[in-house]
Short mmCIF file of C-alpha atoms and ligand atoms in Angstrom, two decimals:
data_model
loop_
_atom_site.label_atom_id
_atom_site.label_comp_id
_atom_site.label_asym_id
_atom_site.label_seq_id
_atom_site.Cartn_x
_atom_site.Cartn_y
_atom_site.Cartn_z
CA MET A 122 -0.01 0.08 -0.03
CA ALA A 123 1.09 3.61 -0.71
CA SER A 124 0.27 7.10 -0.89
CA VAL A 125 -0.05 8.95 -4.20
CA THR A 126 1.53 12.14 -4.74
CA LEU A 127 0.81 14.36 -7.79
CA SER A 128 2.62 17.70 -8.12
CA GLY A 129 2.46 20.30 -10.65
CA ILE A 130 0.62 17.92 -13.17
CA ARG A 131 0.07 19.28 -16.58
CA LYS A 132 -1.22 17.35 -19.62
CA VAL A 133 -1.28 18.94 -23.09
CA PHE A 134 -2.42 16.67 -25.68
CA PRO A 135 -0.50 16.63 -29.11
CA ASN A 136 -3.48 18.64 -30.68
CA GLY A 137 -2.52 21.29 -28.11
CA PHE A 138 -5.55 20.85 -25.97
CA ALA A 139 -4.73 21.19 -22.21
CA ALA A 140 -6.80 18.59 -20.23
CA ILE A 141 -4.85 19.07 -17.00
CA ARG A 142 -3.81 22.62 -16.18
CA GLY A 143 -1.46 22.37 -13.12
CA LEU A 144 -2.70 20.05 -10.42
CA ASP A 145 -1.43 19.22 -7.07
CA LEU A 146 -2.87 16.45 -5.03
CA GLU A 147 -1.81 14.30 -2.17
CA ILE A 148 -3.64 10.91 -1.71
CA GLY A 149 -3.02 9.34 1.71
CA ASP A 150 -2.00 5.70 2.11
CA GLY A 151 -5.19 3.65 2.29
CA GLU A 152 -7.35 6.44 1.33
CA PHE A 153 -10.30 6.10 -0.94
CA ILE A 154 -10.36 9.20 -3.05
CA VAL A 155 -13.19 10.11 -5.72
CA LEU A 156 -12.46 12.25 -8.72
CA VAL A 157 -15.70 13.86 -9.77
CA GLY A 158 -16.79 16.62 -12.17
CA PRO A 159 -18.77 17.04 -15.41
CA SER A 160 -17.95 15.29 -18.49
CA GLY A 161 -14.61 16.29 -20.15
CA CYS A 162 -13.15 17.94 -17.06
CA GLY A 163 -10.08 15.57 -17.07
CA LYS A 164 -10.89 12.69 -14.69
CA SER A 165 -10.02 9.95 -16.82
CA THR A 166 -6.78 11.76 -18.19
CA LEU A 167 -5.70 12.27 -14.62
CA LEU A 168 -6.28 8.52 -13.92
CA ARG A 169 -4.34 7.54 -17.10
CA LEU A 170 -1.55 9.87 -15.97
CA ILE A 171 -1.26 7.96 -12.51
CA ALA A 172 -1.55 4.56 -14.26
CA GLY A 173 1.07 5.48 -16.56
CA LEU A 174 -1.03 5.10 -19.79
CA GLU A 175 -0.48 8.75 -20.66
CA THR A 176 2.73 10.62 -20.08
CA VAL A 177 2.63 13.93 -18.02
CA THR A 178 3.79 17.17 -19.93
CA ASP A 179 4.96 18.62 -16.75
CA GLY A 180 5.12 17.48 -13.25
CA ALA A 181 5.78 14.46 -11.00
CA VAL A 182 3.83 11.30 -10.04
CA LEU A 183 5.05 9.55 -6.89
CA ILE A 184 3.64 6.27 -5.52
CA GLY A 185 4.84 6.08 -2.01
CA GLU A 186 8.42 7.58 -1.90
CA ARG A 187 9.00 6.19 -5.56
CA ASP A 188 8.94 8.68 -8.40
CA VAL A 189 7.22 6.74 -11.03
CA THR A 190 6.77 9.80 -13.63
CA ASP A 191 8.86 7.88 -16.27
CA LEU A 192 7.99 4.28 -15.44
CA SER A 193 5.69 2.05 -17.51
CA PRO A 194 2.25 1.08 -16.22
CA SER A 195 3.40 -2.47 -15.38
CA GLU A 196 6.36 -1.13 -13.23
CA ARG A 197 3.95 1.12 -11.04
CA ASP A 198 2.17 -1.91 -9.11
CA ILE A 199 -1.27 -0.58 -9.74
CA ALA A 200 -4.48 -2.27 -10.89
CA MET A 201 -7.16 -0.63 -12.98
CA VAL A 202 -10.69 -1.16 -13.73
CA PHE A 203 -12.13 0.82 -16.67
CA GLN A 204 -15.58 1.45 -17.82
CA SER A 205 -14.73 -0.45 -21.10
CA TYR A 206 -13.09 -3.62 -20.03
CA ALA A 207 -11.95 -6.63 -21.83
CA LEU A 208 -12.35 -10.20 -20.20
CA TYR A 209 -10.61 -13.11 -21.92
CA PRO A 210 -13.45 -14.60 -23.93
CA HIS A 211 -12.02 -18.19 -24.06
CA MET A 212 -11.66 -18.50 -20.27
CA ASP A 213 -14.33 -18.83 -17.77
CA VAL A 214 -14.88 -16.62 -14.70
CA GLN A 215 -12.74 -18.73 -12.43
CA GLU A 216 -9.88 -18.45 -14.93
CA ASN A 217 -10.18 -14.76 -15.61
CA LEU A 218 -10.22 -14.00 -12.04
CA ALA A 219 -7.03 -16.06 -11.45
CA PHE A 220 -5.20 -15.10 -14.63
CA GLY A 221 -3.20 -12.23 -13.29
CA LEU A 222 -2.25 -14.07 -10.25
CA ARG A 223 -1.14 -17.12 -12.07
CA ARG A 224 1.05 -15.11 -14.58
CA ARG A 225 2.89 -13.74 -11.40
CA ARG A 226 3.42 -17.36 -10.32
CA THR A 227 1.23 -16.96 -7.07
CA PRO A 228 0.93 -20.24 -5.17
CA ARG A 229 -2.11 -22.30 -5.94
CA GLU A 230 -3.58 -22.00 -2.48
CA VAL A 231 -3.25 -18.36 -2.40
CA ILE A 232 -4.93 -17.91 -5.77
CA GLY A 233 -7.81 -20.28 -4.61
CA GLU A 234 -8.28 -18.18 -1.41
CA ARG A 235 -8.35 -14.87 -2.95
CA VAL A 236 -10.50 -15.80 -6.07
CA GLY A 237 -12.98 -17.48 -3.74
CA GLY A 238 -13.08 -14.46 -1.39
CA ILE A 239 -13.54 -11.99 -4.17
CA ALA A 240 -15.98 -13.76 -6.11
CA GLY A 241 -18.12 -14.38 -2.98
CA ALA A 242 -17.96 -10.69 -2.25
CA LEU A 243 -18.96 -9.61 -5.81
CA GLY A 244 -21.69 -12.37 -6.10
CA LEU A 245 -20.01 -14.26 -8.76
CA GLY A 246 -20.14 -17.61 -6.91
CA GLU A 247 -22.54 -19.23 -9.17
CA LEU A 248 -20.93 -18.07 -12.29
CA MET A 249 -17.47 -19.39 -11.99
CA ALA A 250 -17.72 -21.91 -14.76
CA ARG A 251 -19.32 -19.53 -17.30
CA ARG A 252 -17.48 -17.83 -20.02
CA PRO A 253 -17.99 -13.86 -20.52
CA GLY A 254 -20.18 -14.66 -23.64
CA MET A 255 -22.58 -16.29 -21.17
CA LEU A 256 -22.77 -13.43 -18.81
CA SER A 257 -24.78 -10.25 -18.79
CA GLY A 258 -23.20 -6.84 -19.06
CA GLY A 259 -23.39 -6.22 -15.27
CA GLN A 260 -21.96 -9.52 -14.47
CA ARG A 261 -19.06 -9.04 -16.97
CA GLN A 262 -18.41 -5.64 -15.38
CA ARG A 263 -18.12 -7.50 -11.81
CA VAL A 264 -15.75 -10.14 -13.02
CA ALA A 265 -13.65 -7.08 -14.34
CA ILE A 266 -13.72 -5.44 -10.94
CA GLY A 267 -12.93 -8.87 -9.23
CA ARG A 268 -9.98 -9.33 -11.57
CA ALA A 269 -8.57 -6.16 -10.55
CA MET A 270 -9.30 -6.79 -6.88
CA VAL A 271 -7.53 -10.30 -6.39
CA ARG A 272 -4.25 -8.54 -7.51
CA GLN A 273 -3.86 -6.58 -4.37
CA PRO A 274 -1.65 -3.94 -5.88
CA VAL A 275 -0.60 -0.92 -3.87
CA VAL A 276 -3.05 1.39 -5.76
CA TYR A 277 -6.36 0.51 -7.42
CA LEU A 278 -7.39 3.01 -10.11
CA MET A 279 -11.10 2.68 -11.26
CA ASP A 280 -12.86 4.82 -13.83
CA GLU A 281 -16.53 4.50 -13.69
CA PRO A 282 -16.51 0.84 -12.97
CA LEU A 283 -20.18 0.62 -12.14
CA SER A 284 -21.70 2.56 -15.07
CA ASN A 285 -23.03 -0.44 -16.93
CA LEU A 286 -24.96 -1.56 -14.00
CA ASP A 287 -28.61 -1.14 -13.35
CA ALA A 288 -29.43 1.39 -10.50
CA LYS A 289 -30.33 -1.29 -7.91
CA LEU A 290 -27.13 -3.31 -8.60
CA ARG A 291 -25.08 0.00 -8.56
CA VAL A 292 -26.00 0.68 -5.13
CA SER A 293 -25.23 -2.66 -3.78
CA MET A 294 -22.03 -2.98 -5.63
CA ARG A 295 -21.13 0.48 -4.12
CA ALA A 296 -21.65 -1.00 -0.74
CA GLU A 297 -19.51 -4.08 -1.70
CA LEU A 298 -16.82 -1.79 -3.01
CA ALA A 299 -16.61 0.12 0.31
CA ARG A 300 -16.76 -3.11 2.34
CA LEU A 301 -13.78 -4.52 0.17
CA HIS A 302 -11.89 -1.22 0.63
CA ASP A 303 -12.38 -1.38 4.43
CA ARG A 304 -11.06 -4.93 4.50
CA LEU A 305 -8.29 -4.63 2.01
CA GLY A 306 -7.26 -0.97 2.72
CA VAL A 307 -5.85 -0.46 -0.63
CA THR A 308 -5.24 3.01 -1.74
CA THR A 309 -8.08 3.56 -4.35
CA VAL A 310 -8.57 6.51 -6.72
CA TYR A 311 -12.18 6.22 -8.25
CA VAL A 312 -13.58 8.22 -11.17
CA THR A 313 -17.31 8.99 -11.56
CA HIS A 314 -19.41 11.81 -12.79
CA ASP A 315 -22.24 10.75 -10.21
CA GLN A 316 -22.02 13.05 -7.27
CA THR A 317 -24.12 10.56 -5.18
CA GLU A 318 -21.67 7.85 -5.81
CA ALA A 319 -18.70 10.21 -5.09
CA MET A 320 -20.39 11.26 -1.82
CA THR A 321 -21.20 7.85 -0.53
CA LEU A 322 -17.82 6.20 -1.38
CA GLY A 323 -15.11 8.84 -0.86
CA ASP A 324 -13.19 9.23 2.19
CA ARG A 325 -12.45 12.49 0.42
CA VAL A 326 -13.97 14.01 -2.89
CA CYS A 327 -11.93 15.99 -5.45
CA VAL A 328 -14.27 18.07 -7.54
CA MET A 329 -12.64 18.95 -10.82
CA LEU A 330 -13.63 21.49 -13.62
CA ASP A 331 -11.92 22.22 -16.88
CA GLY A 332 -8.68 20.42 -15.90
CA GLU A 333 -8.40 21.95 -12.47
CA ILE A 334 -9.18 21.03 -8.96
CA GLN A 335 -12.16 23.17 -7.40
CA GLN A 336 -12.10 21.74 -3.87
CA VAL A 337 -10.83 18.38 -2.11
CA ASP A 338 -12.59 17.60 1.12
CA ALA A 339 -14.54 15.08 3.08
CA PRO A 340 -17.96 14.74 1.49
CA GLY A 341 -19.80 16.46 4.58
CA ARG A 342 -17.55 19.41 4.34
CA LEU A 343 -17.85 19.60 0.53
CA TYR A 344 -21.60 19.75 0.95
CA ARG A 345 -21.66 22.31 3.94
CA GLU A 346 -18.89 24.44 3.03
CA PRO A 347 -18.43 24.65 -0.88
CA ALA A 348 -15.38 26.65 -1.78
CA ASN A 349 -17.13 28.18 -4.78
CA ALA A 350 -20.46 28.41 -6.64
CA PHE A 351 -19.55 25.69 -8.98
CA VAL A 352 -19.01 23.23 -6.20
CA ALA A 353 -22.08 24.28 -4.46
CA GLY A 354 -24.14 23.71 -7.52
CA PHE A 355 -22.52 20.44 -8.51
CA ILE A 356 -22.63 18.67 -4.99
CA GLY A 357 -26.21 17.84 -3.63
CA SER A 358 -29.24 16.41 -5.30
CA PRO A 359 -31.42 18.27 -6.14
CA ALA A 360 -28.84 20.91 -6.79
CA MET A 361 -28.57 24.22 -4.72
CA ASN A 362 -30.62 27.03 -5.90
CA LEU A 363 -28.15 29.64 -7.27
CA ALA A 364 -29.00 33.14 -8.62
CA ILE A 365 -27.53 36.65 -8.84
CA ALA A 366 -29.05 38.87 -6.10
CA GLU A 367 -28.58 42.66 -5.62
CA VAL A 368 -27.30 44.16 -2.53
CA ALA A 369 -29.63 46.68 -1.11
CA ASP A 370 -29.61 48.33 2.14
CA GLY A 371 -27.49 45.78 3.75
CA ASP A 372 -29.91 42.97 2.66
CA LEU A 373 -30.35 41.15 -0.56
CA ARG A 374 -32.98 41.59 -3.19
CA LEU A 375 -33.77 38.51 -5.33
CA GLY A 376 -36.49 39.47 -7.72
CA ASP A 377 -39.33 40.54 -5.53
CA HIS A 378 -38.06 38.82 -2.51
CA ARG A 379 -35.99 40.58 0.22
CA LEU A 380 -33.42 38.27 1.80
CA PRO A 381 -32.24 39.58 5.05
CA LEU A 382 -28.24 39.08 5.93
CA THR A 383 -27.00 38.32 9.40
CA GLU A 384 -24.35 40.70 10.81
CA ALA A 385 -21.72 38.46 9.84
CA GLN A 386 -22.90 37.77 6.39
CA ARG A 387 -23.20 41.69 5.87
CA ALA A 388 -19.49 41.92 6.95
CA ARG A 389 -18.54 39.38 4.25
CA VAL A 390 -20.57 40.98 1.45
CA GLY A 391 -18.81 44.28 2.10
CA ALA A 392 -19.15 46.92 -0.58
CA ARG A 393 -20.26 44.42 -3.23
CA SER A 394 -23.47 45.63 -5.11
CA GLN A 395 -24.07 42.03 -6.24
CA VAL A 396 -23.50 38.49 -5.18
CA ILE A 397 -24.47 34.87 -5.98
CA ALA A 398 -27.10 33.77 -3.56
CA GLY A 399 -27.53 30.00 -2.70
CA LEU A 400 -30.03 28.01 -0.97
CA ARG A 401 -30.19 24.32 -0.71
CA PRO A 402 -33.63 22.75 -1.50
CA ALA A 403 -33.60 20.96 1.81
CA ASP A 404 -33.24 24.15 3.89
CA PHE A 405 -36.74 25.24 3.12
CA ALA A 406 -39.77 24.21 5.20
CA LEU A 407 -43.49 25.04 5.20
CA ARG A 408 -43.34 25.98 8.82
CA ALA A 409 -41.01 28.61 10.38
CA ALA A 410 -40.55 26.26 13.52
CA ASP A 411 -38.95 23.78 11.39
CA VAL A 412 -36.07 26.04 10.12
CA ALA A 413 -35.19 27.80 13.56
CA ALA A 414 -31.51 28.09 14.15
CA ASP A 415 -30.31 25.58 16.47
CA ASP A 416 -29.08 28.41 18.94
CA GLY A 417 -32.37 30.43 18.51
CA THR A 418 -30.23 33.32 17.39
CA SER A 419 -31.96 33.87 14.00
CA THR A 420 -35.50 33.97 13.03
CA ALA A 421 -36.87 32.35 9.85
CA VAL A 422 -37.22 34.21 6.80
CA ARG A 423 -40.56 33.83 5.04
CA LEU A 424 -40.82 33.66 1.39
CA PRO A 425 -44.05 33.65 -0.41
CA VAL A 426 -43.85 31.54 -3.62
CA GLU A 427 -46.05 30.11 -6.36
CA ALA A 428 -45.53 26.29 -6.80
CA GLU A 429 -45.16 25.97 -10.34
CA VAL A 430 -44.43 22.35 -10.45
CA VAL A 431 -45.04 19.99 -7.66
CA GLU A 432 -43.32 16.36 -7.75
CA HIS A 433 -44.55 14.01 -5.10
CA LEU A 434 -41.79 11.59 -4.21
CA GLY A 435 -43.63 9.68 -1.58
CA ALA A 436 -41.71 10.54 1.72
CA GLU A 437 -41.24 14.16 0.44
CA GLN A 438 -42.24 16.63 -2.28
CA LEU A 439 -40.20 18.83 -4.42
CA ILE A 440 -41.82 22.16 -5.54
CA VAL A 441 -40.34 24.45 -8.22
CA PHE A 442 -41.14 28.13 -8.04
CA PRO A 443 -40.09 31.08 -10.25
CA VAL A 444 -37.74 33.72 -8.88
CA ASP A 445 -37.41 36.91 -10.79
CA ALA A 446 -33.58 37.02 -10.72
CA PRO A 447 -30.82 35.94 -13.17
CA ARG A 448 -30.07 32.19 -12.92
CA TYR A 449 -26.34 31.50 -12.04
CA HIS A 450 -24.99 28.24 -13.45
CA ALA A 451 -21.25 27.58 -13.49
CA GLY A 452 -20.07 24.81 -15.76
CA PRO A 453 -17.62 23.65 -17.97
CA VAL A 454 -16.26 26.09 -20.66
CA ALA A 455 -17.72 23.99 -23.49
CA ALA A 456 -21.28 23.98 -22.00
CA ARG A 457 -21.47 27.61 -21.60
CA THR A 458 -22.73 28.71 -24.80
CA GLU A 459 -25.68 26.50 -24.56
CA ASP A 460 -26.49 28.10 -21.24
CA GLU A 461 -26.00 31.63 -22.35
CA GLU A 462 -28.71 30.80 -25.18
CA THR A 463 -31.12 29.74 -22.53
CA LEU A 464 -30.43 32.82 -20.57
CA LEU A 465 -30.96 35.00 -23.66
CA ALA A 466 -34.27 33.35 -24.18
CA GLU A 467 -35.35 33.97 -20.50
CA PRO A 468 -32.86 36.63 -19.34
CA ALA A 469 -34.12 37.33 -15.72
CA ARG A 470 -35.60 34.20 -14.50
CA SER A 471 -34.51 31.45 -12.04
CA ARG A 472 -36.46 28.33 -10.85
CA PHE A 473 -35.86 27.34 -7.52
CA THR A 474 -36.63 23.86 -5.98
CA ALA A 475 -37.79 23.25 -2.30
CA ARG A 476 -37.65 19.90 -0.90
CA LEU A 477 -40.27 19.60 1.83
CA ASP A 478 -41.95 17.10 4.00
CA VAL A 479 -45.48 15.89 3.04
CA ARG A 480 -47.23 16.64 6.18
CA ARG A 481 -49.12 19.14 4.19
CA GLU A 482 -49.19 18.46 0.45
CA VAL A 483 -48.80 21.47 -1.87
CA ARG A 484 -50.82 21.64 -5.00
CA HIS A 485 -49.68 22.62 -8.29
CA GLY A 486 -50.17 26.34 -8.97
CA GLU A 487 -50.73 27.03 -5.17
CA ARG A 488 -49.34 29.91 -3.23
CA VAL A 489 -47.50 28.95 -0.44
CA GLU A 490 -45.24 30.44 2.11
CA LEU A 491 -41.75 28.92 2.55
CA PHE A 492 -39.29 29.50 5.42
CA TYR A 493 -35.66 29.08 5.84
CA ASP A 494 -33.01 30.04 8.35
CA PRO A 495 -30.97 33.01 7.16
CA ALA A 496 -27.76 31.61 8.40
CA ARG A 497 -28.27 28.73 5.77
CA LEU A 498 -27.98 31.30 3.01
CA TYR A 499 -24.79 30.72 0.87
CA LEU A 500 -23.04 33.76 -0.55
CA PHE A 501 -20.53 33.74 -3.42
CA ASP A 502 -18.67 36.61 -5.19
CA ALA A 503 -20.35 37.48 -8.33
CA GLY A 504 -17.30 37.70 -10.25
CA ASP A 505 -15.21 34.64 -9.50
CA GLY A 506 -17.83 32.64 -7.71
CA ARG A 507 -15.69 32.05 -4.65
CA SER A 508 -17.37 31.42 -1.25
CA LEU A 509 -17.84 34.46 0.84
CA ALA A 510 -18.05 32.34 3.91
CA ARG A 511 -16.24 29.05 3.89
CA GLU A 512 -18.01 28.39 7.21
CA PRO A 513 -21.69 29.16 7.04
CA ALA A 514 -22.28 28.10 10.59
CA GLU A 515 -20.30 31.09 11.80
CA ALA A 516 -22.77 33.35 10.10
CA ALA A 517 -25.36 32.46 12.62
CA GLY A 518 -23.40 33.82 15.60
N1 ATP B 672 -6.05 12.04 -26.90
C1 ATP B 672 -6.70 13.25 -26.71
N2 ATP B 672 -6.35 14.28 -27.41
C2 ATP B 672 -6.95 15.54 -27.21
N3 ATP B 672 -7.73 15.84 -26.37
C3 ATP B 672 -8.13 14.67 -25.70
C4 ATP B 672 -7.55 13.49 -25.82
N4 ATP B 672 -8.19 12.60 -24.81
C5 ATP B 672 -8.97 13.34 -24.02
N5 ATP B 672 -8.97 14.74 -24.71
C6 ATP B 672 -9.68 15.83 -23.99
O1 ATP B 672 -9.47 16.03 -22.87
C7 ATP B 672 -10.51 16.46 -22.05
C8 ATP B 672 -10.78 15.64 -20.79
O2 ATP B 672 -10.99 14.22 -21.14
P1 ATP B 672 -11.25 13.15 -20.27
O3 ATP B 672 -11.53 11.87 -20.93
O4 ATP B 672 -10.06 13.15 -19.04
O5 ATP B 672 -12.45 13.69 -19.44
P2 ATP B 672 -13.52 12.85 -18.39
O6 ATP B 672 -13.62 13.89 -17.11
O7 ATP B 672 -13.14 11.63 -18.10
O8 ATP B 672 -15.01 12.96 -19.06
P3 ATP B 672 -16.20 11.88 -18.97
O9 ATP B 672 -16.95 12.04 -17.74
O10 ATP B 672 -16.94 12.33 -20.24
O11 ATP B 672 -15.42 10.57 -19.07
C9 ATP B 672 -11.76 16.38 -22.89
O12 ATP B 672 -12.05 17.67 -23.28
C10 ATP B 672 -11.42 15.57 -24.13
O13 ATP B 672 -11.92 15.75 -25.20
MG1 MG B 673 -13.84 9.65 -18.56
#
């Protein structure tokens, strides 16, 4: 087992495209770190650079104390699982799982023990005698994961290994991977574009955008204290509501709504005339008492809205309401043109989502009053999107 150190990594492809633009990351020994971000942000490229499948343009890759920057993949003692994997078609599952170990002349008993253990954990026990052609896509993917797991290298690199599985199997495989990691303790770098997967699997999650790291933190902290508006909007489902608010007499104006600021928030806003305001869907409630600050210092803010859309999800309901303020959306450079077109079509209109309990069901088109705790308001710089309060909890006091 080993740590992985990336320092000053840049990757410029032969066509001149800079996929990784100067990146430092320290991955602890035994850590499970997840790389997450929108399509094209450079997750797979970074993984392939760690694996040695691509060469860095600048910077160094260390595995443990060893500088592996110029070493081939086979010299790095890593095992990889990719979204597109290839099994040996003429071998059955048992042989596919054992192949790598046999090639390394691992003793027969050790092979039997490891293959049996992994096959059991991944639910492949019944399928050991089948060839890949006789397996479903999901079963094949599990064999590919198992094949990497039996190796017990110093680092696992996984690129969207669960993407071919159906939703239910994905959840159970996710739990299985977490359990295997707890047991084996092998340093793991895991790529996904699914933020729920990232949040449930990672000791830490590294959020990337356009070849750069936006924030690396434990999942809870990423959710509570996003470093910027992009991370705020990317982590959490439904996504945080983000819109441009005007600063007026020490408070915020968001369309017709007045959002009062706490003293601490006021100090952070300073002389700005605009900020990006963020509110999480789960921070709204239908009763003021449900959003009172824990320490009782702030009173709930009342927001009269019209429920344009109501989605009943059983245990909760999502209501979508229009807000007469410009929508804020940070995304990859490549996707921005499309967003700008949407903005042009509807220049000053955002749609906010509130996630509410179902003690009282809201009807489509109904006017309701929502409440939120002012200390839960997130504030970001309107220019560069960076958070004005890395610690929103402070704002309450
Ligand atoms: N060989 C290459 N030459 C030029 N550009 C490339 C090459 N490989 C990848 N890219 C570009 O580098 C960027 C990052 O690609 P990468 O595959 O790392 O993205 P990703 O984050 O894994 O996305 P996804 O979630 O879609 O898999 C993309 O814009 C991609 O088009
Ligand atoms: Mg990828």
